PDB file of C-alpha atoms in Angstrom:
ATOM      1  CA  UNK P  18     -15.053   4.075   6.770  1.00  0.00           C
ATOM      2  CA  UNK P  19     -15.343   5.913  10.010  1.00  0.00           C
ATOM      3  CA  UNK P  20     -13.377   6.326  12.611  1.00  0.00           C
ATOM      4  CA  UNK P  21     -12.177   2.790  14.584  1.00  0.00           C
ATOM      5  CA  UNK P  22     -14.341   0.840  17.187  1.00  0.00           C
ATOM      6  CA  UNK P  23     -13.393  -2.270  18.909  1.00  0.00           C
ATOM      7  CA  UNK P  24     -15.388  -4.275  16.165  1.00  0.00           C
ATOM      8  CA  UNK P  25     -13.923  -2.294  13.054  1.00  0.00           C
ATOM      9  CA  UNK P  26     -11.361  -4.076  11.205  1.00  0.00           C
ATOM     10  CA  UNK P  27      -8.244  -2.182  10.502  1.00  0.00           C
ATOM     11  CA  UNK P  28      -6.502  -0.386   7.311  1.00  0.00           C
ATOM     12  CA  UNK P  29      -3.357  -2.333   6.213  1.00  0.00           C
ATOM     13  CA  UNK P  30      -1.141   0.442   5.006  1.00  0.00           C
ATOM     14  CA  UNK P  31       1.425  -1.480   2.355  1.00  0.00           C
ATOM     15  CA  UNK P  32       4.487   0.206   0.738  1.00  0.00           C
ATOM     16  CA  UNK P  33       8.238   0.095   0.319  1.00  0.00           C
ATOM     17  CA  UNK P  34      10.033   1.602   3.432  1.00  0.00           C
ATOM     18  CA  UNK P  35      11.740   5.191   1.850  1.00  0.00           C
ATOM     19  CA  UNK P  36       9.588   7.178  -0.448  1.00  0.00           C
ATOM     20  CA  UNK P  37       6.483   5.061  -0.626  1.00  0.00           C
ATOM     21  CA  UNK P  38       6.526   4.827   3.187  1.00  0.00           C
ATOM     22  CA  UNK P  39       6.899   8.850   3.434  1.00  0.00           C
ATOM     23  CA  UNK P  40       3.644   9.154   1.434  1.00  0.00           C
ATOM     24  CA  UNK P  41       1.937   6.700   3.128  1.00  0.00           C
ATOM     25  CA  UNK P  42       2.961   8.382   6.516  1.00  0.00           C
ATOM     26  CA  UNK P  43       1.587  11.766   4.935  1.00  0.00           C
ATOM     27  CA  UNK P  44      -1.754  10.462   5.220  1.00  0.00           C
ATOM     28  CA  UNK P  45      -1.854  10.618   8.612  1.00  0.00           C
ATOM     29  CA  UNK P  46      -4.690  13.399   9.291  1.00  0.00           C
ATOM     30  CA  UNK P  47      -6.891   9.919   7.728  1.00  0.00           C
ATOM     31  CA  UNK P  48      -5.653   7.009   9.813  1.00  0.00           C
ATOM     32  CA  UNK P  49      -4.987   8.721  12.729  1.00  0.00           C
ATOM     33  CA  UNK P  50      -8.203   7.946  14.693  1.00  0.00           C
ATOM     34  CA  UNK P  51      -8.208   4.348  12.446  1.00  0.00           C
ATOM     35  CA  UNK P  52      -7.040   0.670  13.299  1.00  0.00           C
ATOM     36  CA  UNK P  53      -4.241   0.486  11.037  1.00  0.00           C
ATOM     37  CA  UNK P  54      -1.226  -2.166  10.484  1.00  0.00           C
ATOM     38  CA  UNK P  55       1.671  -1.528   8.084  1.00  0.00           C
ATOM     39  CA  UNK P  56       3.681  -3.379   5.379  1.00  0.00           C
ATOM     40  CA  UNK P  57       6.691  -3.088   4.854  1.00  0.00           C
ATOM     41  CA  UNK P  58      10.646  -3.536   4.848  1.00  0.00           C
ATOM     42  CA  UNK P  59      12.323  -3.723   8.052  1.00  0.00           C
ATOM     43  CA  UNK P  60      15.028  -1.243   7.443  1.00  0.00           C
ATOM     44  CA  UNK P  61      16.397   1.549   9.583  1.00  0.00           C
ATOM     45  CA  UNK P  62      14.173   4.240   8.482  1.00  0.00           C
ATOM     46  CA  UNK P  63      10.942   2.397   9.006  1.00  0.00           C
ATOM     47  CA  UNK P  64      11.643   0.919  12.269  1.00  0.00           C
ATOM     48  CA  UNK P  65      12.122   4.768  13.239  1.00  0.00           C
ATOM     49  CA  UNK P  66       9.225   5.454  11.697  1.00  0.00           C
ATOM     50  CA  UNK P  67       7.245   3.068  12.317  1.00  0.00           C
ATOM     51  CA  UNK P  68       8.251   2.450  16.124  1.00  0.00           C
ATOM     52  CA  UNK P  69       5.215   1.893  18.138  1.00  0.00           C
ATOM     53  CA  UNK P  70       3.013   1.000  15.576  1.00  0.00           C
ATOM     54  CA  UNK P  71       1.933  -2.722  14.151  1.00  0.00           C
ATOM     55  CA  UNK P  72       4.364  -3.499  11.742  1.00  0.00           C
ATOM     56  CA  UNK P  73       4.038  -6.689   9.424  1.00  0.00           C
ATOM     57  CA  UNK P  74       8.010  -6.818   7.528  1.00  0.00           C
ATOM     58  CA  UNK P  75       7.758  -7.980   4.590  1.00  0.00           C
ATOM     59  CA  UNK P  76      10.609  -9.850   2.452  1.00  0.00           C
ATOM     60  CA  UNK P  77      13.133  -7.530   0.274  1.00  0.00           C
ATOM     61  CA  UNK P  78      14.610  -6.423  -2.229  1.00  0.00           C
ATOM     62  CA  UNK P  79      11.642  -7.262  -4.537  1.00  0.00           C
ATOM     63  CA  UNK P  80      12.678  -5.907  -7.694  1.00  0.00           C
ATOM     64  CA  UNK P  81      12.837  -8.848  -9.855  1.00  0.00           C
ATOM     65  CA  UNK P  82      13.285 -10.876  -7.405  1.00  0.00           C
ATOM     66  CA  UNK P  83      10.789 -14.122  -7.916  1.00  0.00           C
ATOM     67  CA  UNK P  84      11.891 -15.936  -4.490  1.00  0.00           C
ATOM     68  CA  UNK P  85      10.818 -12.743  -2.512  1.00  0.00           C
ATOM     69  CA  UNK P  86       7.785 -12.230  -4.856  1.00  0.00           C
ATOM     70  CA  UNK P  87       6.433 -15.674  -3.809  1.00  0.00           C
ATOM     71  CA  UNK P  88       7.641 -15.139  -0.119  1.00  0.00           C
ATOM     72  CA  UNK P  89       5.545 -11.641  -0.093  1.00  0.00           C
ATOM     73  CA  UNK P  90       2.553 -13.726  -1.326  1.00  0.00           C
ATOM     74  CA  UNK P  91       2.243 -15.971   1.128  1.00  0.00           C
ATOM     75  CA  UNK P  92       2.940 -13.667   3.846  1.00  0.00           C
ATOM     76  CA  UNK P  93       0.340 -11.746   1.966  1.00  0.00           C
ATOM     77  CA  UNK P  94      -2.162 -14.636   2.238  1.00  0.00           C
ATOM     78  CA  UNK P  95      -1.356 -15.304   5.938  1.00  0.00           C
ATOM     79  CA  UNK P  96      -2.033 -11.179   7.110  1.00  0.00           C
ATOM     80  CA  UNK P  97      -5.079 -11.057   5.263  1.00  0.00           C
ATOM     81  CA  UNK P  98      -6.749 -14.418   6.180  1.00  0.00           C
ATOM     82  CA  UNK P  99      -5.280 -13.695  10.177  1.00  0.00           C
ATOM     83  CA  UNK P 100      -6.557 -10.389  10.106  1.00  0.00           C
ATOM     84  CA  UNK P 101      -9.390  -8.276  10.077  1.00  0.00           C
ATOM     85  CA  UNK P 102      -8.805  -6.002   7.425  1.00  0.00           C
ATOM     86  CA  UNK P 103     -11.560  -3.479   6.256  1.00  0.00           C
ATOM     87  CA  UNK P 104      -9.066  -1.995   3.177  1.00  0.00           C
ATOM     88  CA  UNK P 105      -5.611  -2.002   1.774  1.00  0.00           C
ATOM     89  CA  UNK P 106      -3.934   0.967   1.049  1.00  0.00           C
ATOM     90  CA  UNK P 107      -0.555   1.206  -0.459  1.00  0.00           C
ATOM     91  CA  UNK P 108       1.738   3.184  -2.826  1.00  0.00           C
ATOM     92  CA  UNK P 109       3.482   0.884  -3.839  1.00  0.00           C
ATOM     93  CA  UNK P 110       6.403  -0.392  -4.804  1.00  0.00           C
ATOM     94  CA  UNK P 111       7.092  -4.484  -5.215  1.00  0.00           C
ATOM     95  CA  UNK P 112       5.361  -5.540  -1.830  1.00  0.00           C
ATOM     96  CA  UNK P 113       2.352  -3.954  -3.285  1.00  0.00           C
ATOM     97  CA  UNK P 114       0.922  -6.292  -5.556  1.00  0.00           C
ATOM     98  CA  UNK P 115       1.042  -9.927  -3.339  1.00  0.00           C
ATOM     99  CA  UNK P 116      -0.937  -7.840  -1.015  1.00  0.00           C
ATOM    100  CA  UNK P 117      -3.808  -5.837  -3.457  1.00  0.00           C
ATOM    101  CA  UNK P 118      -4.107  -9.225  -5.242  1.00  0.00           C
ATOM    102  CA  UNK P 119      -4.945 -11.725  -1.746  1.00  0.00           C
ATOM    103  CA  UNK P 120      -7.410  -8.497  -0.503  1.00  0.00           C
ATOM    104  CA  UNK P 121      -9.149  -8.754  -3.902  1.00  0.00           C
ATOM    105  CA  UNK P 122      -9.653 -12.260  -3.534  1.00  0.00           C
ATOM    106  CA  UNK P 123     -11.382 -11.679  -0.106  1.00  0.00           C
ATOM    107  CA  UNK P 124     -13.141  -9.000  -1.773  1.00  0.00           C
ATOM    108  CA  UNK P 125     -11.731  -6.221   0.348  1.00  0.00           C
ATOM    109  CA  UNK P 126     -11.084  -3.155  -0.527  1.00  0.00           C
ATOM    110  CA  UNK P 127      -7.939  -1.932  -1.937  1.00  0.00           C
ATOM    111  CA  UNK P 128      -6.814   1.398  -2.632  1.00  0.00           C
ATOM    112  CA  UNK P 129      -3.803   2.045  -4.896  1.00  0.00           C
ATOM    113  CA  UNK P 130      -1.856   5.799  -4.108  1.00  0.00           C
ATOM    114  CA  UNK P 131       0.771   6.499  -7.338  1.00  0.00           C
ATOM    115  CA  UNK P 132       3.388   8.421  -6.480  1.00  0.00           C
ATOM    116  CA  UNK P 133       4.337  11.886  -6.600  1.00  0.00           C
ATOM    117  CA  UNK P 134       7.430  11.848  -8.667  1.00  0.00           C
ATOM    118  CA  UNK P 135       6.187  10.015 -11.998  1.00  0.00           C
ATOM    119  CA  UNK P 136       4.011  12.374 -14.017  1.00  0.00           C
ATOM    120  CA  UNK P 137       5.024  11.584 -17.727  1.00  0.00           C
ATOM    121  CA  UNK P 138       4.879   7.128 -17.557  1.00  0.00           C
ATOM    122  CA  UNK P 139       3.206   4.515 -15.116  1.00  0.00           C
ATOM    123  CA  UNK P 140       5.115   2.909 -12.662  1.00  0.00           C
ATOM    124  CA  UNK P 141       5.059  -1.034 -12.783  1.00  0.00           C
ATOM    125  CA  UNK P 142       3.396  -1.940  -9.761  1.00  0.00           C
ATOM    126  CA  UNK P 143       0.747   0.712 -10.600  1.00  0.00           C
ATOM    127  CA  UNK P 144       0.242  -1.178 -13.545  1.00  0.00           C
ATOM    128  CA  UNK P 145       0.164  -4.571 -12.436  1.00  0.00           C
ATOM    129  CA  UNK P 146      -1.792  -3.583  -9.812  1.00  0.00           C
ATOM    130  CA  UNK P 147      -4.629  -1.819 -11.971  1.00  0.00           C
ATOM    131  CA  UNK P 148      -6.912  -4.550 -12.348  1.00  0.00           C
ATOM    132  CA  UNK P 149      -7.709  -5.644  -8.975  1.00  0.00           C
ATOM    133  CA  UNK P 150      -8.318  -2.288  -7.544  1.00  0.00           C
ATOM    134  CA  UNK P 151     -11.456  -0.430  -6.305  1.00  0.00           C
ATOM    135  CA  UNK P 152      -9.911   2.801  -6.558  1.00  0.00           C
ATOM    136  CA  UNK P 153      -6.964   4.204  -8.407  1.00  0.00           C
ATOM    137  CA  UNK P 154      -5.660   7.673  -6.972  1.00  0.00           C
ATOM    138  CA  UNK P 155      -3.349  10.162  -7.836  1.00  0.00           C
ATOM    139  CA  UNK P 156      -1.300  13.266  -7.127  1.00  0.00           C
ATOM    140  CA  UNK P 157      -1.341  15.420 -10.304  1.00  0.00           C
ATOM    141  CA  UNK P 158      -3.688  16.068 -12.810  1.00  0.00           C
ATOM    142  CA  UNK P 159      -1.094  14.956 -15.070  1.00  0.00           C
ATOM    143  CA  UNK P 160      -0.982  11.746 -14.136  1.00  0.00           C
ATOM    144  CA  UNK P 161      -4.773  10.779 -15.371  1.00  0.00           C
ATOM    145  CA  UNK P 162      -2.929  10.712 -19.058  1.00  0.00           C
ATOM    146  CA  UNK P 163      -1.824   7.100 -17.627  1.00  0.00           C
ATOM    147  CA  UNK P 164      -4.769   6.340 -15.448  1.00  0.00           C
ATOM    148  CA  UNK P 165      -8.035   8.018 -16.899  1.00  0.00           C
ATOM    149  CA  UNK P 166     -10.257   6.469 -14.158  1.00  0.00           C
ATOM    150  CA  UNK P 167      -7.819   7.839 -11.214  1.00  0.00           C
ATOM    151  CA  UNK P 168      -9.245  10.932  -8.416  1.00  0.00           C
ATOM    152  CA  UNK P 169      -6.979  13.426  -8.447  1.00  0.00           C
ATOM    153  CA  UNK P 170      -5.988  13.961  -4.467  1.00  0.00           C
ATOM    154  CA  UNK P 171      -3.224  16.424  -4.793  1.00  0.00           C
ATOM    155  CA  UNK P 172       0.517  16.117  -3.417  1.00  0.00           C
ATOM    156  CA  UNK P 173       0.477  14.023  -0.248  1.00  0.00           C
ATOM    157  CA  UNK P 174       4.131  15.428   0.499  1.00  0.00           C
TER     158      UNK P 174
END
């Protein structure tokens, strides 16, 4: 994908607000010159974060949390049909998966990021995610013991 025109769709950057929103903010070198929405929780550290930028907030806490699971995939249903999206990247955690799975469906793109800090088992949501990817990535070389097909990127932090 190349940089954004008025006809491009946009990147719809998905992830927890904390950690997984720090990574996904690390990318910005790539989406800087890109249409790009975000997903995530509206917390105090992403609305800093995020100010100025196009900010879906999605429902928390997730973890096991079926009411908010079902909320997410609606919402998730709702951005994705409303929107132009070209790809879906995310690193996770919970809001991940209502979001890969509805892009899938439309056949777009979606891009899953593990993160940094789990090198020796898989996280859930990298899991669950798996089969309705296009492209599994990760930071250590390490981490292709879990996820054989992954590209190896490096540390985004």
């Amino acid at each position: 994908m190349s940089g954004s025109t008025e006809d491009s769709g946009q990147v719809l950057l998905v992830g927890s607000s904390g950690g997984h929103l720090a990574q996904l903010l690390a990318l910005e070198p790539w989406y800087r010159d890109r249409r790009r929405a975000w997903v995530t929780f509206d917390t105090p550290d992403a609305r800093s974060l995020l100010a100025g930028e196009d900010v879906v907030w999605a429902h928390h806490p997730t973890t096991r949390n079926v009411k908010n699971l079902v909320r997410n995939a609606f919402l998730a249903l709702k951005v994705i049909r409303r929107r132009q999206v070209d790809a879906v990247v995310t690193t996770g955690a919970g809001v991940a998966l209502p979001f890969v799975v509805a892009a899938r469906m439309r056949k777009i793109p979606t891009v899953y990021i593990e993160v940094y800090d789990r090198i020796d088992s898989a996280t859930l949501t990298a899991r669950l995610c798996r089969p309705f990817l296009s492209a599994m990535l990760v930071q250590w070389e390490e981490q292709r013991r879990m996820y054989p097909e992954a590209t190896v990127v490096g540390n985004l932090l």
